[in-house]
Amino acid sequence: MTDQQQPIVIEGSGNAQRPIRVLVAKPGLDGHDRGAKVIARALRDAGMEVIYTGIRQTPQMIVETAMQEDVDAILLSILSGAHMAIFPKIMKLLQENGVDDVLIAAGGILPDEDIPAIEAMGIKGNFGPGAKTQDIIDFVREHIDKDRLQKPLSAIQQSGSPVEDPKAGETAK
Amino acid sequence: MDLQEITERTLAGDKRALARLLTYIESGDPSGKSALAQLHKHCGRAHVIGITGSPGAGKSTLVSQLTLELRRRGNKIGVVAVDPSSPFTGGAILGDRIRMQELIGDPNIFIRSMASRGSVGGLSAATRDVVRALDAAGFTHIIIETVGAGQAEVEIVRAAHSIVVVMAPGMGDDIQALKAGILEIADIFCVNKADRPGADQTASELRALLTLDQRRKSGDWTPPVLKTTAATGEGVEKMADELAHHLSYLEQSGALQERRERQARSEILALLYQSMITHMNLTIGKERFGAIVGLVASMENDPYTAAAILAKELGIG
Ligand code: B12
Ligand SMILES: Nc1nc2c(ncn2[C@@H]2O[C@H](COP(=O)(O)OP(=O)(O)O)[C@@H](O)[C@H]2O)c(=O)[nH]1
Ligand SMILES: [Mg+2]
């Protein structure tokens, strides 16, 4: 069995093991989805569970999806040049929701001069054209927080809890 | 995270706690089981709906539209979308959300994608427990989308109250090709992609077939055959109506209670089986078990005698 075929699992707090879960997201109006699909497939073939939501994701959609799916990593693929406008919004929402145990990585067309600012936001990776999928797999495997299941969740609650009176959410038809 | 905190926060509708609980449940972490034991008494309120059918029939699109319709009626909806894991690497691409974009951002909707993780039968081993957690968290409707991989998706019967079988005309989903068992499990038939030619014919052939079904006694539920265009939402209102009818049929006929008991029985037996295996590994040991297996494989012993020996050694024979 080659390394790439080895299922990637994380030891749980008990004797439980689980595959790494990642969200591959395409923020903004960028339609370049080949790279996102390439990395989604490569990570799947490396044994990860990859949530792929398609193009045209707003920061809200990305953060909400990541929270509901409880992923280990959010992988942002962007080639449109809008990263400096979108990334700060995503990072702000993550912070507001207390999501501090998830690896945030990016790739696509990210000019060298923007990389320091992107990294200062807490976004890692920054892979560009020609990046080897094996390097991306290794990167994810190495940088996710393997102990996140043992850590306490921050106490920030989302508005609109599911237990409020169902009728309260009723909207005019 | 501590158990009390995660159960309390789940019951209070905290989505991040719920999401983390689902991770514990899915990974077989002991804290997931302990939390579920505490949450059990809060379950049993949700209407659990199963959506099954071949890949590409439009299940995810339909789930999205049905969720929107149930929201318009003031409900809170949990969606569990199951996709297959690769049997070779264990990895999976979970892509049902692509068709559910409109649902994101509504605080009364929660979607969780799951990989089948080696289970056959259309669900993952943890799906039922995930549904239970969503039920406890206060969702009034829980919609499960099965893998749809082509084998008879029998597991959904044990997880859902109402099962919608989705077919699309002109995709090999013809009446002649109906998979064994699918007629029996359907509570509602949905001929989707009604905007395409052939939908009327598929629907009427299906209705004809159902009238021939001798097993249904009078007073039994007769599965309606609906036509939908999930792409636009047409026909989905009627589906929500029929689902509500089906639930009240289940309640009034006593079938709901029967289903509950059947599901509880199968679940307890499965757990019992599991603990027996654990017990066997601890007492008899894998080596001794392997030796007994070897004797049967080499035809020196028969499986009946072998099982009787094991039962005796376990003190249950
Ligand atoms: C193919 C292509 C297209 C195709 C896209 C098809 C599709 N469905 O994806 C089409 C023809 C549709 C297209 C259209 C446009 N394109 Co174009 N396109 C390209 C091109 C030539 C290659 C992109 C590609 O698919 N590469 C192959 C994939 C596999 O590589 P990748 O995406 O880079 O991904 C790899 C790595 O970057 C990394 N990676 C990517 N994402 C991530 C994320 C993470 C977390 C990690 C770890 C790694 C990672 O891993 C991948 C594997 O190595 C690039 C030029 C280039 N050299 O990149 C221009 C390019 C991206 N396009 C460009 C432009 C301007 C456009 C248009 C606006 C043109 C126009 N005026 O209409 C439109 C916009 C379309 C839209 N709706 O967004 C510009 C963007 C300029 C910028 N950012 O400043 C580029 C850079 C060309 C250029 N030099 O000007 N395009
Ligand atoms: N023409 C038409 N296409 C549809 C309809 N419903 C779904 N589709 C398309 O069928 C494809 C598969 O849909 P999806 O919901 O992913 O199917 P699933 O695999 O069963 O979940 C997608 O391209 C949908 O846009 C419909 O009512 N009419
Ligand atoms: Mg689907």
PDB file of N, CA and C and ligand atoms in Angstrom, chain A residues 23-26 29-39 43 55-56 74-83 104-111 123-133 135-137 139-140, ligand 1:
ATOM      1  N   LEU A  23     -13.669  20.948   4.181  1.00  0.00           N
ATOM      2  CA  LEU A  23     -14.581  21.665   3.286  1.00  0.00           C
ATOM      3  C   LEU A  23     -13.743  22.320   2.201  1.00  0.00           C
ATOM      4  N   VAL A  24     -14.038  22.012   0.956  1.00  0.00           N
ATOM      5  CA  VAL A  24     -13.387  22.703  -0.157  1.00  0.00           C
ATOM      6  C   VAL A  24     -14.386  23.745  -0.658  1.00  0.00           C
ATOM      7  N   ALA A  25     -14.004  25.006  -0.548  1.00  0.00           N
ATOM      8  CA  ALA A  25     -14.961  26.075  -0.832  1.00  0.00           C
ATOM      9  C   ALA A  25     -14.431  27.019  -1.904  1.00  0.00           C
ATOM     10  N   LYS A  26     -15.338  27.483  -2.742  1.00  0.00           N
ATOM     11  CA  LYS A  26     -15.014  28.464  -3.783  1.00  0.00           C
ATOM     12  C   LYS A  26     -15.726  29.757  -3.433  1.00  0.00           C
ATOM     13  N   LEU A  29     -17.515  35.168  -6.719  1.00  0.00           N
ATOM     14  CA  LEU A  29     -18.131  34.924  -8.027  1.00  0.00           C
ATOM     15  C   LEU A  29     -17.200  34.169  -8.971  1.00  0.00           C
ATOM     16  N   ASP A  30     -16.069  33.721  -8.438  1.00  0.00           N
ATOM     17  CA  ASP A  30     -15.062  33.024  -9.223  1.00  0.00           C
ATOM     18  C   ASP A  30     -15.605  31.704  -9.774  1.00  0.00           C
ATOM     19  N   GLY A  31     -15.521  31.525 -11.076  1.00  0.00           N
ATOM     20  CA  GLY A  31     -16.038  30.300 -11.682  1.00  0.00           C
ATOM     21  C   GLY A  31     -14.972  29.258 -11.971  1.00  0.00           C
ATOM     22  N   HIS A  32     -13.733  29.557 -11.681  1.00  0.00           N
ATOM     23  CA  HIS A  32     -12.648  28.598 -11.939  1.00  0.00           C
ATOM     24  C   HIS A  32     -12.734  27.464 -10.920  1.00  0.00           C
ATOM     25  N   ASP A  33     -13.333  26.343 -11.318  1.00  0.00           N
ATOM     26  CA  ASP A  33     -13.525  25.301 -10.313  1.00  0.00           C
ATOM     27  C   ASP A  33     -12.665  24.053 -10.550  1.00  0.00           C
ATOM     28  N   ARG A  34     -11.801  24.112 -11.578  1.00  0.00           N
ATOM     29  CA  ARG A  34     -11.004  22.906 -11.847  1.00  0.00           C
ATOM     30  C   ARG A  34     -10.086  22.567 -10.692  1.00  0.00           C
ATOM     31  N   GLY A  35      -9.375  23.565 -10.200  1.00  0.00           N
ATOM     32  CA  GLY A  35      -8.418  23.325  -9.113  1.00  0.00           C
ATOM     33  C   GLY A  35      -9.126  22.777  -7.885  1.00  0.00           C
ATOM     34  N   ALA A  36     -10.297  23.351  -7.554  1.00  0.00           N
ATOM     35  CA  ALA A  36     -11.044  22.894  -6.382  1.00  0.00           C
ATOM     36  C   ALA A  36     -11.435  21.433  -6.550  1.00  0.00           C
ATOM     37  N   LYS A  37     -11.862  21.090  -7.767  1.00  0.00           N
ATOM     38  CA  LYS A  37     -12.265  19.696  -7.998  1.00  0.00           C
ATOM     39  C   LYS A  37     -11.061  18.765  -7.956  1.00  0.00           C
ATOM     40  N   VAL A  38      -9.938  19.235  -8.467  1.00  0.00           N
ATOM     41  CA  VAL A  38      -8.717  18.417  -8.445  1.00  0.00           C
ATOM     42  C   VAL A  38      -8.316  18.116  -6.994  1.00  0.00           C
ATOM     43  N   ILE A  39      -8.323  19.154  -6.165  1.00  0.00           N
ATOM     44  CA  ILE A  39      -7.885  18.888  -4.783  1.00  0.00           C
ATOM     45  C   ILE A  39      -8.948  18.081  -4.026  1.00  0.00           C
ATOM     46  N   LEU A  43      -7.858  14.641  -2.204  1.00  0.00           N
ATOM     47  CA  LEU A  43      -8.013  14.444  -0.763  1.00  0.00           C
ATOM     48  C   LEU A  43      -8.924  13.252  -0.469  1.00  0.00           C
ATOM     49  N   ILE A  55     -19.492  26.356  -6.679  1.00  0.00           N
ATOM     50  CA  ILE A  55     -18.993  27.726  -6.774  1.00  0.00           C
ATOM     51  C   ILE A  55     -19.960  28.724  -6.133  1.00  0.00           C
ATOM     52  N   ARG A  56     -19.539  29.965  -6.099  1.00  0.00           N
ATOM     53  CA  ARG A  56     -20.365  31.089  -5.648  1.00  0.00           C
ATOM     54  C   ARG A  56     -20.783  31.018  -4.196  1.00  0.00           C
ATOM     55  N   ILE A  74     -10.850  24.203   6.372  1.00  0.00           N
ATOM     56  CA  ILE A  74     -11.556  24.895   5.298  1.00  0.00           C
ATOM     57  C   ILE A  74     -10.515  25.230   4.241  1.00  0.00           C
ATOM     58  N   LEU A  75     -10.708  24.733   3.026  1.00  0.00           N
ATOM     59  CA  LEU A  75      -9.752  24.960   1.956  1.00  0.00           C
ATOM     60  C   LEU A  75     -10.383  25.903   0.943  1.00  0.00           C
ATOM     61  N   LEU A  76      -9.838  27.113   0.879  1.00  0.00           N
ATOM     62  CA  LEU A  76     -10.408  28.145   0.024  1.00  0.00           C
ATOM     63  C   LEU A  76      -9.649  28.175  -1.301  1.00  0.00           C
ATOM     64  N   SER A  77     -10.374  28.001  -2.395  1.00  0.00           N
ATOM     65  CA  SER A  77      -9.735  28.043  -3.702  1.00  0.00           C
ATOM     66  C   SER A  77     -10.247  29.258  -4.461  1.00  0.00           C
ATOM     67  N   ILE A  78      -9.336  30.147  -4.805  1.00  0.00           N
ATOM     68  CA  ILE A  78      -9.779  31.386  -5.443  1.00  0.00           C
ATOM     69  C   ILE A  78      -8.766  31.841  -6.497  1.00  0.00           C
ATOM     70  N   LEU A  79      -9.280  32.084  -7.713  1.00  0.00           N
ATOM     71  CA  LEU A  79      -8.418  32.492  -8.817  1.00  0.00           C
ATOM     72  C   LEU A  79      -8.830  33.837  -9.396  1.00  0.00           C
ATOM     73  N   SER A  80      -9.847  34.452  -8.810  1.00  0.00           N
ATOM     74  CA  SER A  80     -10.444  35.633  -9.435  1.00  0.00           C
ATOM     75  C   SER A  80      -9.720  36.927  -9.077  1.00  0.00           C
ATOM     76  N   GLY A  81      -8.898  36.868  -8.031  1.00  0.00           N
ATOM     77  CA  GLY A  81      -8.257  38.094  -7.593  1.00  0.00           C
ATOM     78  C   GLY A  81      -9.002  38.817  -6.490  1.00  0.00           C
ATOM     79  N   ALA A  82     -10.115  38.242  -6.042  1.00  0.00           N
ATOM     80  CA  ALA A  82     -10.922  38.923  -5.021  1.00  0.00           C
ATOM     81  C   ALA A  82     -10.547  38.520  -3.599  1.00  0.00           C
ATOM     82  N   HIS A  83      -9.438  37.790  -3.462  1.00  0.00           N
ATOM     83  CA  HIS A  83      -9.106  37.232  -2.144  1.00  0.00           C
ATOM     84  C   HIS A  83      -8.945  38.276  -1.049  1.00  0.00           C
ATOM     85  N   ILE A 104      -7.382  26.873   8.309  1.00  0.00           N
ATOM     86  CA  ILE A 104      -7.842  27.640   7.167  1.00  0.00           C
ATOM     87  C   ILE A 104      -6.679  27.738   6.185  1.00  0.00           C
ATOM     88  N   ALA A 105      -6.877  27.199   4.982  1.00  0.00           N
ATOM     89  CA  ALA A 105      -5.820  27.233   3.983  1.00  0.00           C
ATOM     90  C   ALA A 105      -6.384  27.753   2.675  1.00  0.00           C
ATOM     91  N   ALA A 106      -5.490  28.290   1.835  1.00  0.00           N
ATOM     92  CA  ALA A 106      -5.957  28.849   0.572  1.00  0.00           C
ATOM     93  C   ALA A 106      -5.019  28.453  -0.557  1.00  0.00           C
ATOM     94  N   GLY A 107      -5.537  28.576  -1.779  1.00  0.00           N
ATOM     95  CA  GLY A 107      -4.737  28.316  -2.960  1.00  0.00           C
ATOM     96  C   GLY A 107      -5.424  28.910  -4.173  1.00  0.00           C
ATOM     97  N   GLY A 108      -4.747  28.875  -5.303  1.00  0.00           N
ATOM     98  CA  GLY A 108      -5.286  29.451  -6.526  1.00  0.00           C
ATOM     99  C   GLY A 108      -4.310  30.463  -7.087  1.00  0.00           C
ATOM    100  N   ILE A 109      -4.837  31.642  -7.497  1.00  0.00           N
ATOM    101  CA  ILE A 109      -3.954  32.712  -7.966  1.00  0.00           C
ATOM    102  C   ILE A 109      -3.829  33.759  -6.852  1.00  0.00           C
ATOM    103  N   LEU A 110      -2.759  33.633  -6.091  1.00  0.00           N
ATOM    104  CA  LEU A 110      -2.533  34.544  -4.974  1.00  0.00           C
ATOM    105  C   LEU A 110      -1.166  35.186  -5.186  1.00  0.00           C
ATOM    106  N   PRO A 111      -1.135  36.451  -5.623  1.00  0.00           N
ATOM    107  CA  PRO A 111       0.142  37.095  -5.925  1.00  0.00           C
ATOM    108  C   PRO A 111       1.064  37.141  -4.705  1.00  0.00           C
ATOM    109  N   ILE A 123      -4.318  32.568   7.553  1.00  0.00           N
ATOM    110  CA  ILE A 123      -4.585  31.624   6.473  1.00  0.00           C
ATOM    111  C   ILE A 123      -3.268  31.026   6.004  1.00  0.00           C
ATOM    112  N   LYS A 124      -3.235  29.698   5.961  1.00  0.00           N
ATOM    113  CA  LYS A 124      -1.985  29.016   5.657  1.00  0.00           C
ATOM    114  C   LYS A 124      -1.976  28.457   4.236  1.00  0.00           C
ATOM    115  N   GLY A 125      -0.850  27.902   3.866  1.00  0.00           N
ATOM    116  CA  GLY A 125      -0.761  27.166   2.602  1.00  0.00           C
ATOM    117  C   GLY A 125      -0.393  28.035   1.436  1.00  0.00           C
ATOM    118  N   ASN A 126      -1.409  28.645   0.858  1.00  0.00           N
ATOM    119  CA  ASN A 126      -1.218  29.533  -0.285  1.00  0.00           C
ATOM    120  C   ASN A 126      -0.491  28.837  -1.443  1.00  0.00           C
ATOM    121  N   PHE A 127      -1.118  27.774  -1.897  1.00  0.00           N
ATOM    122  CA  PHE A 127      -0.607  26.994  -3.015  1.00  0.00           C
ATOM    123  C   PHE A 127      -1.042  27.609  -4.336  1.00  0.00           C
ATOM    124  N   GLY A 128      -0.161  27.600  -5.296  1.00  0.00           N
ATOM    125  CA  GLY A 128      -0.479  28.186  -6.589  1.00  0.00           C
ATOM    126  C   GLY A 128      -0.500  27.159  -7.704  1.00  0.00           C
ATOM    127  N   PRO A 129      -0.620  27.639  -8.941  1.00  0.00           N
ATOM    128  CA  PRO A 129      -0.677  26.751 -10.102  1.00  0.00           C
ATOM    129  C   PRO A 129       0.486  25.757 -10.092  1.00  0.00           C
ATOM    130  N   GLY A 130       0.173  24.510 -10.410  1.00  0.00           N
ATOM    131  CA  GLY A 130       1.198  23.495 -10.484  1.00  0.00           C
ATOM    132  C   GLY A 130       1.499  22.812  -9.162  1.00  0.00           C
ATOM    133  N   ALA A 131       0.833  23.256  -8.096  1.00  0.00           N
ATOM    134  CA  ALA A 131       1.078  22.624  -6.792  1.00  0.00           C
ATOM    135  C   ALA A 131       0.784  21.135  -6.881  1.00  0.00           C
ATOM    136  N   LYS A 132       1.634  20.329  -6.285  1.00  0.00           N
ATOM    137  CA  LYS A 132       1.451  18.873  -6.331  1.00  0.00           C
ATOM    138  C   LYS A 132       0.396  18.458  -5.316  1.00  0.00           C
ATOM    139  N   THR A 133      -0.509  17.587  -5.759  1.00  0.00           N
ATOM    140  CA  THR A 133      -1.588  17.186  -4.848  1.00  0.00           C
ATOM    141  C   THR A 133      -1.031  16.464  -3.619  1.00  0.00           C
ATOM    142  N   ASP A 135       1.647  17.138  -2.059  1.00  0.00           N
ATOM    143  CA  ASP A 135       2.087  18.163  -1.107  1.00  0.00           C
ATOM    144  C   ASP A 135       0.887  18.746  -0.359  1.00  0.00           C
ATOM    145  N   ILE A 136      -0.221  18.892  -1.081  1.00  0.00           N
ATOM    146  CA  ILE A 136      -1.424  19.448  -0.452  1.00  0.00           C
ATOM    147  C   ILE A 136      -1.972  18.462   0.593  1.00  0.00           C
ATOM    148  N   ILE A 137      -1.985  17.189   0.229  1.00  0.00           N
ATOM    149  CA  ILE A 137      -2.431  16.143   1.170  1.00  0.00           C
ATOM    150  C   ILE A 137      -1.577  16.169   2.433  1.00  0.00           C
ATOM    151  N   PHE A 139       0.247  18.549   3.550  1.00  0.00           N
ATOM    152  CA  PHE A 139       0.048  19.816   4.253  1.00  0.00           C
ATOM    153  C   PHE A 139      -1.182  19.755   5.159  1.00  0.00           C
ATOM    154  N   VAL A 140      -2.274  19.265   4.617  1.00  0.00           N
ATOM    155  CA  VAL A 140      -3.513  19.196   5.400  1.00  0.00           C
ATOM    156  C   VAL A 140      -3.322  18.262   6.584  1.00  0.00           C
TER     157      VAL A 140
HETATM  158  C1  B12 C   1      -8.833  27.344 -17.284  1.00  0.00           C
HETATM  159  C2  B12 C   1      -8.988  28.841 -17.015  1.00  0.00           C
HETATM  160  C3  B12 C   1     -10.246  29.382 -17.222  1.00  0.00           C
HETATM  161  C4  B12 C   1     -11.461  28.541 -17.578  1.00  0.00           C
HETATM  162  C5  B12 C   1     -12.048  27.987 -16.255  1.00  0.00           C
HETATM  163  C6  B12 C   1     -12.696  26.616 -16.384  1.00  0.00           C
HETATM  164  C7  B12 C   1     -13.114  26.082 -15.042  1.00  0.00           C
HETATM  165  N1  B12 C   1     -14.345  25.630 -14.948  1.00  0.00           N
HETATM  166  O1  B12 C   1     -12.362  26.068 -14.087  1.00  0.00           O
HETATM  167  C8  B12 C   1     -12.371  29.625 -18.236  1.00  0.00           C
HETATM  168  C9  B12 C   1     -12.084  29.678 -19.728  1.00  0.00           C
HETATM  169  C10 B12 C   1     -13.879  29.424 -18.034  1.00  0.00           C
HETATM  170  C11 B12 C   1     -11.844  30.884 -17.593  1.00  0.00           C
HETATM  171  C12 B12 C   1     -12.551  32.044 -17.503  1.00  0.00           C
HETATM  172  C13 B12 C   1     -12.059  33.230 -16.977  1.00  0.00           C
HETATM  173  N2  B12 C   1     -10.792  33.446 -16.568  1.00  0.00           N
HETATM  174 CO1  B12 C   1      -9.455  32.071 -16.377  1.00  0.00          CO
HETATM  175  N3  B12 C   1      -8.027  30.905 -16.338  1.00  0.00           N
HETATM  176  C14 B12 C   1      -7.902  29.638 -16.584  1.00  0.00           C
HETATM  177  C15 B12 C   1      -6.417  29.225 -16.422  1.00  0.00           C
HETATM  178  C16 B12 C   1      -5.798  29.209 -17.811  1.00  0.00           C
HETATM  179  C17 B12 C   1      -6.137  27.903 -15.756  1.00  0.00           C
HETATM  180  C18 B12 C   1      -6.909  27.654 -14.442  1.00  0.00           C
HETATM  181  C19 B12 C   1      -7.002  26.161 -14.156  1.00  0.00           C
HETATM  182  O2  B12 C   1      -8.054  25.552 -14.320  1.00  0.00           O
HETATM  183  N4  B12 C   1      -5.887  25.551 -13.757  1.00  0.00           N
HETATM  184  C20 B12 C   1      -5.796  24.134 -13.483  1.00  0.00           C
HETATM  185  C21 B12 C   1      -6.067  23.904 -11.994  1.00  0.00           C
HETATM  186  C22 B12 C   1      -5.950  22.413 -11.660  1.00  0.00           C
HETATM  187  O3  B12 C   1      -5.107  24.617 -11.254  1.00  0.00           O
HETATM  188  P1  B12 C   1      -5.438  25.670 -10.117  1.00  0.00           P
HETATM  189  O4  B12 C   1      -6.835  26.121 -10.157  1.00  0.00           O
HETATM  190  O5  B12 C   1      -4.372  26.686 -10.095  1.00  0.00           O
HETATM  191  O6  B12 C   1      -5.315  24.768  -8.808  1.00  0.00           O
HETATM  192  C23 B12 C   1      -4.087  24.212  -8.411  1.00  0.00           C
HETATM  193  C24 B12 C   1      -3.327  25.053  -7.399  1.00  0.00           C
HETATM  194  O7  B12 C   1      -3.525  26.431  -7.574  1.00  0.00           O
HETATM  195  C25 B12 C   1      -3.797  24.544  -6.087  1.00  0.00           C
HETATM  196  N5  B12 C   1      -4.975  25.112  -5.455  1.00  0.00           N
HETATM  197  C26 B12 C   1      -6.021  25.739  -6.011  1.00  0.00           C
HETATM  198  N6  B12 C   1      -6.907  26.078  -5.070  1.00  0.00           N
HETATM  199  C27 B12 C   1      -6.428  25.656  -3.900  1.00  0.00           C
HETATM  200  C28 B12 C   1      -6.923  25.764  -2.614  1.00  0.00           C
HETATM  201  C29 B12 C   1      -6.198  25.252  -1.553  1.00  0.00           C
HETATM  202  C30 B12 C   1      -6.715  25.384  -0.163  1.00  0.00           C
HETATM  203  C31 B12 C   1      -4.971  24.609  -1.792  1.00  0.00           C
HETATM  204  C32 B12 C   1      -4.215  24.041  -0.649  1.00  0.00           C
HETATM  205  C33 B12 C   1      -4.488  24.494  -3.076  1.00  0.00           C
HETATM  206  C34 B12 C   1      -5.205  25.022  -4.117  1.00  0.00           C
HETATM  207  O8  B12 C   1      -4.052  23.191  -6.310  1.00  0.00           O
HETATM  208  C35 B12 C   1      -4.396  22.943  -7.669  1.00  0.00           C
HETATM  209  C36 B12 C   1      -3.607  21.760  -8.146  1.00  0.00           C
HETATM  210  O9  B12 C   1      -2.289  22.092  -8.398  1.00  0.00           O
HETATM  211  C37 B12 C   1      -5.872  30.402 -15.540  1.00  0.00           C
HETATM  212  C38 B12 C   1      -4.406  30.719 -15.706  1.00  0.00           C
HETATM  213  C39 B12 C   1      -3.532  29.949 -14.754  1.00  0.00           C
HETATM  214  N7  B12 C   1      -2.330  29.699 -15.157  1.00  0.00           N
HETATM  215  O10 B12 C   1      -3.922  29.591 -13.650  1.00  0.00           O
HETATM  216  C40 B12 C   1      -6.752  31.557 -15.986  1.00  0.00           C
HETATM  217  C41 B12 C   1      -7.034  32.692 -15.033  1.00  0.00           C
HETATM  218  C42 B12 C   1      -7.269  32.144 -13.634  1.00  0.00           C
HETATM  219  N8  B12 C   1      -8.275  33.259 -15.552  1.00  0.00           N
HETATM  220  C43 B12 C   1      -8.305  34.564 -15.473  1.00  0.00           C
HETATM  221  C44 B12 C   1      -9.396  35.362 -15.909  1.00  0.00           C
HETATM  222  C45 B12 C   1      -9.182  36.867 -15.864  1.00  0.00           C
HETATM  223  C46 B12 C   1     -10.597  34.785 -16.374  1.00  0.00           C
HETATM  224  C47 B12 C   1     -11.839  35.540 -16.832  1.00  0.00           C
HETATM  225  C48 B12 C   1     -12.242  36.717 -15.974  1.00  0.00           C
HETATM  226  C49 B12 C   1     -11.595  35.944 -18.288  1.00  0.00           C
HETATM  227  C50 B12 C   1     -12.674  36.855 -18.856  1.00  0.00           C
HETATM  228  N9  B12 C   1     -12.307  38.104 -18.992  1.00  0.00           N
HETATM  229  O11 B12 C   1     -13.767  36.415 -19.142  1.00  0.00           O
HETATM  230  C51 B12 C   1     -12.910  34.430 -16.835  1.00  0.00           C
HETATM  231  C52 B12 C   1     -13.696  34.414 -15.513  1.00  0.00           C
HETATM  232  C53 B12 C   1     -14.577  33.188 -15.352  1.00  0.00           C
HETATM  233  C54 B12 C   1     -15.343  33.166 -14.050  1.00  0.00           C
HETATM  234  N10 B12 C   1     -16.657  32.979 -14.087  1.00  0.00           N
HETATM  235  O12 B12 C   1     -14.785  33.290 -12.996  1.00  0.00           O
HETATM  236  C55 B12 C   1      -7.041  35.123 -14.839  1.00  0.00           C
HETATM  237  C56 B12 C   1      -7.250  35.597 -13.416  1.00  0.00           C
HETATM  238  C57 B12 C   1      -6.477  36.885 -13.153  1.00  0.00           C
HETATM  239  C58 B12 C   1      -6.381  37.279 -11.721  1.00  0.00           C
HETATM  240  N11 B12 C   1      -6.717  36.503 -10.727  1.00  0.00           N
HETATM  241  O13 B12 C   1      -5.933  38.371 -11.490  1.00  0.00           O
HETATM  242  C59 B12 C   1      -6.043  33.931 -15.029  1.00  0.00           C
HETATM  243  C60 B12 C   1      -4.966  33.867 -13.929  1.00  0.00           C
HETATM  244  C61 B12 C   1      -5.396  34.114 -16.412  1.00  0.00           C
HETATM  245  C62 B12 C   1      -4.479  35.315 -16.446  1.00  0.00           C
HETATM  246  N12 B12 C   1      -3.176  35.089 -16.372  1.00  0.00           N
HETATM  247  O14 B12 C   1      -4.919  36.407 -16.597  1.00  0.00           O
HETATM  248  N13 B12 C   1     -10.580  30.707 -17.133  1.00  0.00           N
END
